Amino acid sequence: MISLHSKQFLETNIKGFIIPSEKVAHVQIGNSLEHALLVLTKSGYSAIPVLDTKYKFNGLISSSMITDSILGLERIEFELLEGKKVEEVMVTNIPRISIDAKFEEIIELLVDYPFLCVIKEDGYFEGIMTRRIALKQLNRHIHRLNHFL
Ligand code: AMP
């Protein structure tokens, strides 16, 4: 009984649980680092997706990537922020998941990443799945299971 319920949870599709693209703070590849730092600081998120002008997913950028890129020998060279672009600093080697992914697949990835980007086959950005949402669903599942014990 219990393992059947766990299987059901792990096989649940993530579709109904993602944060859709229109609600996700993002920057574009050609934006300056100054703009990106402003968006990151104002939104309060540690990292956000980077899209191109057609809203295709390109990578991720974080505040620490930005400050690291303007770190001089003795000081942070803030004056460089305006001239550098997001595409020079973002990371691209990160996992991408499909909207058809199931909880089993994403829970494993969320061990290492606080959120995962959901990307269509043609590269368009669909939204994100966060560790917080996944843990909330797992917690609900565990509490439901307790009724059977
Ligand atoms: P949370 O699990 O809600 O704390 O979010 C974890 C991380 O996911 C945040 O630090 C951000 O990097 C990212 N994130 C969550 N929600 C959003 C959003 N609406 N827009 C952009 N990034 C987000």
PDB file of N, CA, C and O and ligand atoms in Angstrom, residues 19 23-26 44-49 114-115 128 130-133, ligand 1:
ATOM      1  N   ILE A  19       6.606  27.159 -11.806  1.00  0.00           N
ATOM      2  CA  ILE A  19       6.337  28.610 -11.843  1.00  0.00           C
ATOM      3  C   ILE A  19       6.444  28.993 -13.320  1.00  0.00           C
ATOM      4  O   ILE A  19       7.506  28.817 -13.935  1.00  0.00           O
ATOM      5  N   LYS A  23       6.034  34.550 -14.729  1.00  0.00           N
ATOM      6  CA  LYS A  23       6.206  34.938 -13.317  1.00  0.00           C
ATOM      7  C   LYS A  23       7.660  34.793 -12.857  1.00  0.00           C
ATOM      8  O   LYS A  23       7.956  34.951 -11.660  1.00  0.00           O
ATOM      9  N   VAL A  24       8.532  34.455 -13.795  1.00  0.00           N
ATOM     10  CA  VAL A  24       9.944  34.253 -13.432  1.00  0.00           C
ATOM     11  C   VAL A  24      10.769  35.482 -13.802  1.00  0.00           C
ATOM     12  O   VAL A  24      10.733  35.938 -14.945  1.00  0.00           O
ATOM     13  N   ALA A  25      11.489  36.023 -12.810  1.00  0.00           N
ATOM     14  CA  ALA A  25      12.391  37.150 -13.073  1.00  0.00           C
ATOM     15  C   ALA A  25      13.530  36.633 -13.954  1.00  0.00           C
ATOM     16  O   ALA A  25      14.053  35.548 -13.714  1.00  0.00           O
ATOM     17  N   HIS A  26      13.875  37.376 -15.005  1.00  0.00           N
ATOM     18  CA  HIS A  26      14.962  36.920 -15.890  1.00  0.00           C
ATOM     19  C   HIS A  26      15.713  38.115 -16.458  1.00  0.00           C
ATOM     20  O   HIS A  26      15.262  39.258 -16.334  1.00  0.00           O
ATOM     21  N   GLY A  44      15.582  39.669  -5.083  1.00  0.00           N
ATOM     22  CA  GLY A  44      15.988  38.921  -3.889  1.00  0.00           C
ATOM     23  C   GLY A  44      16.368  37.485  -4.204  1.00  0.00           C
ATOM     24  O   GLY A  44      16.671  36.708  -3.297  1.00  0.00           O
ATOM     25  N   TYR A  45      16.388  37.094  -5.489  1.00  0.00           N
ATOM     26  CA  TYR A  45      16.756  35.714  -5.853  1.00  0.00           C
ATOM     27  C   TYR A  45      18.258  35.596  -6.020  1.00  0.00           C
ATOM     28  O   TYR A  45      18.917  36.529  -6.479  1.00  0.00           O
ATOM     29  N   SER A  46      18.773  34.416  -5.669  1.00  0.00           N
ATOM     30  CA  SER A  46      20.224  34.242  -5.749  1.00  0.00           C
ATOM     31  C   SER A  46      20.697  34.022  -7.183  1.00  0.00           C
ATOM     32  O   SER A  46      21.821  34.373  -7.527  1.00  0.00           O
ATOM     33  N   ALA A  47      19.836  33.429  -8.019  1.00  0.00           N
ATOM     34  CA  ALA A  47      20.189  33.213  -9.428  1.00  0.00           C
ATOM     35  C   ALA A  47      18.915  33.282 -10.261  1.00  0.00           C
ATOM     36  O   ALA A  47      17.830  32.952  -9.763  1.00  0.00           O
ATOM     37  N   ILE A  48      19.052  33.721 -11.494  1.00  0.00           N
ATOM     38  CA  ILE A  48      17.871  33.810 -12.375  1.00  0.00           C
ATOM     39  C   ILE A  48      18.238  33.359 -13.794  1.00  0.00           C
ATOM     40  O   ILE A  48      19.415  33.417 -14.183  1.00  0.00           O
ATOM     41  N   PRO A  49      17.240  32.933 -14.576  1.00  0.00           N
ATOM     42  CA  PRO A  49      17.521  32.472 -15.942  1.00  0.00           C
ATOM     43  C   PRO A  49      17.916  33.621 -16.879  1.00  0.00           C
ATOM     44  O   PRO A  49      17.522  34.764 -16.678  1.00  0.00           O
ATOM     45  N   PRO A 114      19.010  24.506  -6.551  1.00  0.00           N
ATOM     46  CA  PRO A 114      17.823  25.028  -5.849  1.00  0.00           C
ATOM     47  C   PRO A 114      16.606  25.165  -6.758  1.00  0.00           C
ATOM     48  O   PRO A 114      15.474  25.171  -6.289  1.00  0.00           O
ATOM     49  N   PHE A 115      16.840  25.268  -8.059  1.00  0.00           N
ATOM     50  CA  PHE A 115      15.708  25.257  -9.009  1.00  0.00           C
ATOM     51  C   PHE A 115      16.175  24.742 -10.363  1.00  0.00           C
ATOM     52  O   PHE A 115      17.378  24.764 -10.672  1.00  0.00           O
ATOM     53  N   ILE A 128      10.149  27.485 -14.204  1.00  0.00           N
ATOM     54  CA  ILE A 128      11.102  26.810 -13.312  1.00  0.00           C
ATOM     55  C   ILE A 128      10.373  25.908 -12.318  1.00  0.00           C
ATOM     56  O   ILE A 128       9.202  26.122 -12.009  1.00  0.00           O
ATOM     57  N   THR A 130      11.078  24.677  -8.479  1.00  0.00           N
ATOM     58  CA  THR A 130      11.988  24.954  -7.372  1.00  0.00           C
ATOM     59  C   THR A 130      12.049  23.796  -6.365  1.00  0.00           C
ATOM     60  O   THR A 130      11.112  22.997  -6.247  1.00  0.00           O
ATOM     61  N   ARG A 131      13.152  23.769  -5.635  1.00  0.00           N
ATOM     62  CA  ARG A 131      13.341  22.772  -4.572  1.00  0.00           C
ATOM     63  C   ARG A 131      12.233  22.936  -3.527  1.00  0.00           C
ATOM     64  O   ARG A 131      11.707  21.965  -2.992  1.00  0.00           O
ATOM     65  N   ARG A 132      11.860  24.181  -3.274  1.00  0.00           N
ATOM     66  CA  ARG A 132      10.839  24.493  -2.268  1.00  0.00           C
ATOM     67  C   ARG A 132       9.497  23.831  -2.623  1.00  0.00           C
ATOM     68  O   ARG A 132       8.852  23.204  -1.776  1.00  0.00           O
ATOM     69  N   ILE A 133       9.086  23.991  -3.893  1.00  0.00           N
ATOM     70  CA  ILE A 133       7.809  23.410  -4.337  1.00  0.00           C
ATOM     71  C   ILE A 133       7.871  21.885  -4.255  1.00  0.00           C
ATOM     72  O   ILE A 133       6.926  21.234  -3.805  1.00  0.00           O
TER      73      ILE A 133
HETATM   74  P1  AMP B   1      12.751  29.213  -3.508  1.00  0.00           P
HETATM   75  O1  AMP B   1      12.741  27.730  -3.490  1.00  0.00           O
HETATM   76  O2  AMP B   1      11.419  29.830  -3.728  1.00  0.00           O
HETATM   77  O3  AMP B   1      13.502  29.802  -2.371  1.00  0.00           O
HETATM   78  O4  AMP B   1      13.589  29.588  -4.816  1.00  0.00           O
HETATM   79  C1  AMP B   1      14.867  29.043  -5.023  1.00  0.00           C
HETATM   80  C2  AMP B   1      15.544  29.806  -6.125  1.00  0.00           C
HETATM   81  O5  AMP B   1      14.770  29.674  -7.327  1.00  0.00           O
HETATM   82  C3  AMP B   1      15.641  31.313  -5.906  1.00  0.00           C
HETATM   83  O6  AMP B   1      16.762  31.688  -5.162  1.00  0.00           O
HETATM   84  C4  AMP B   1      15.780  31.788  -7.325  1.00  0.00           C
HETATM   85  O7  AMP B   1      17.111  31.592  -7.773  1.00  0.00           O
HETATM   86  C5  AMP B   1      14.845  30.865  -8.073  1.00  0.00           C
HETATM   87  N1  AMP B   1      13.493  31.433  -8.177  1.00  0.00           N
HETATM   88  C6  AMP B   1      12.393  31.120  -7.447  1.00  0.00           C
HETATM   89  N2  AMP B   1      11.316  31.834  -7.844  1.00  0.00           N
HETATM   90  C7  AMP B   1      11.745  32.641  -8.854  1.00  0.00           C
HETATM   91  C8  AMP B   1      11.118  33.638  -9.685  1.00  0.00           C
HETATM   92  N3  AMP B   1       9.822  33.931  -9.570  1.00  0.00           N
HETATM   93  N4  AMP B   1      11.880  34.264 -10.611  1.00  0.00           N
HETATM   94  C9  AMP B   1      13.211  33.950 -10.754  1.00  0.00           C
HETATM   95  N5  AMP B   1      13.846  33.026 -10.009  1.00  0.00           N
HETATM   96  C10 AMP B   1      13.131  32.386  -9.066  1.00  0.00           C
END
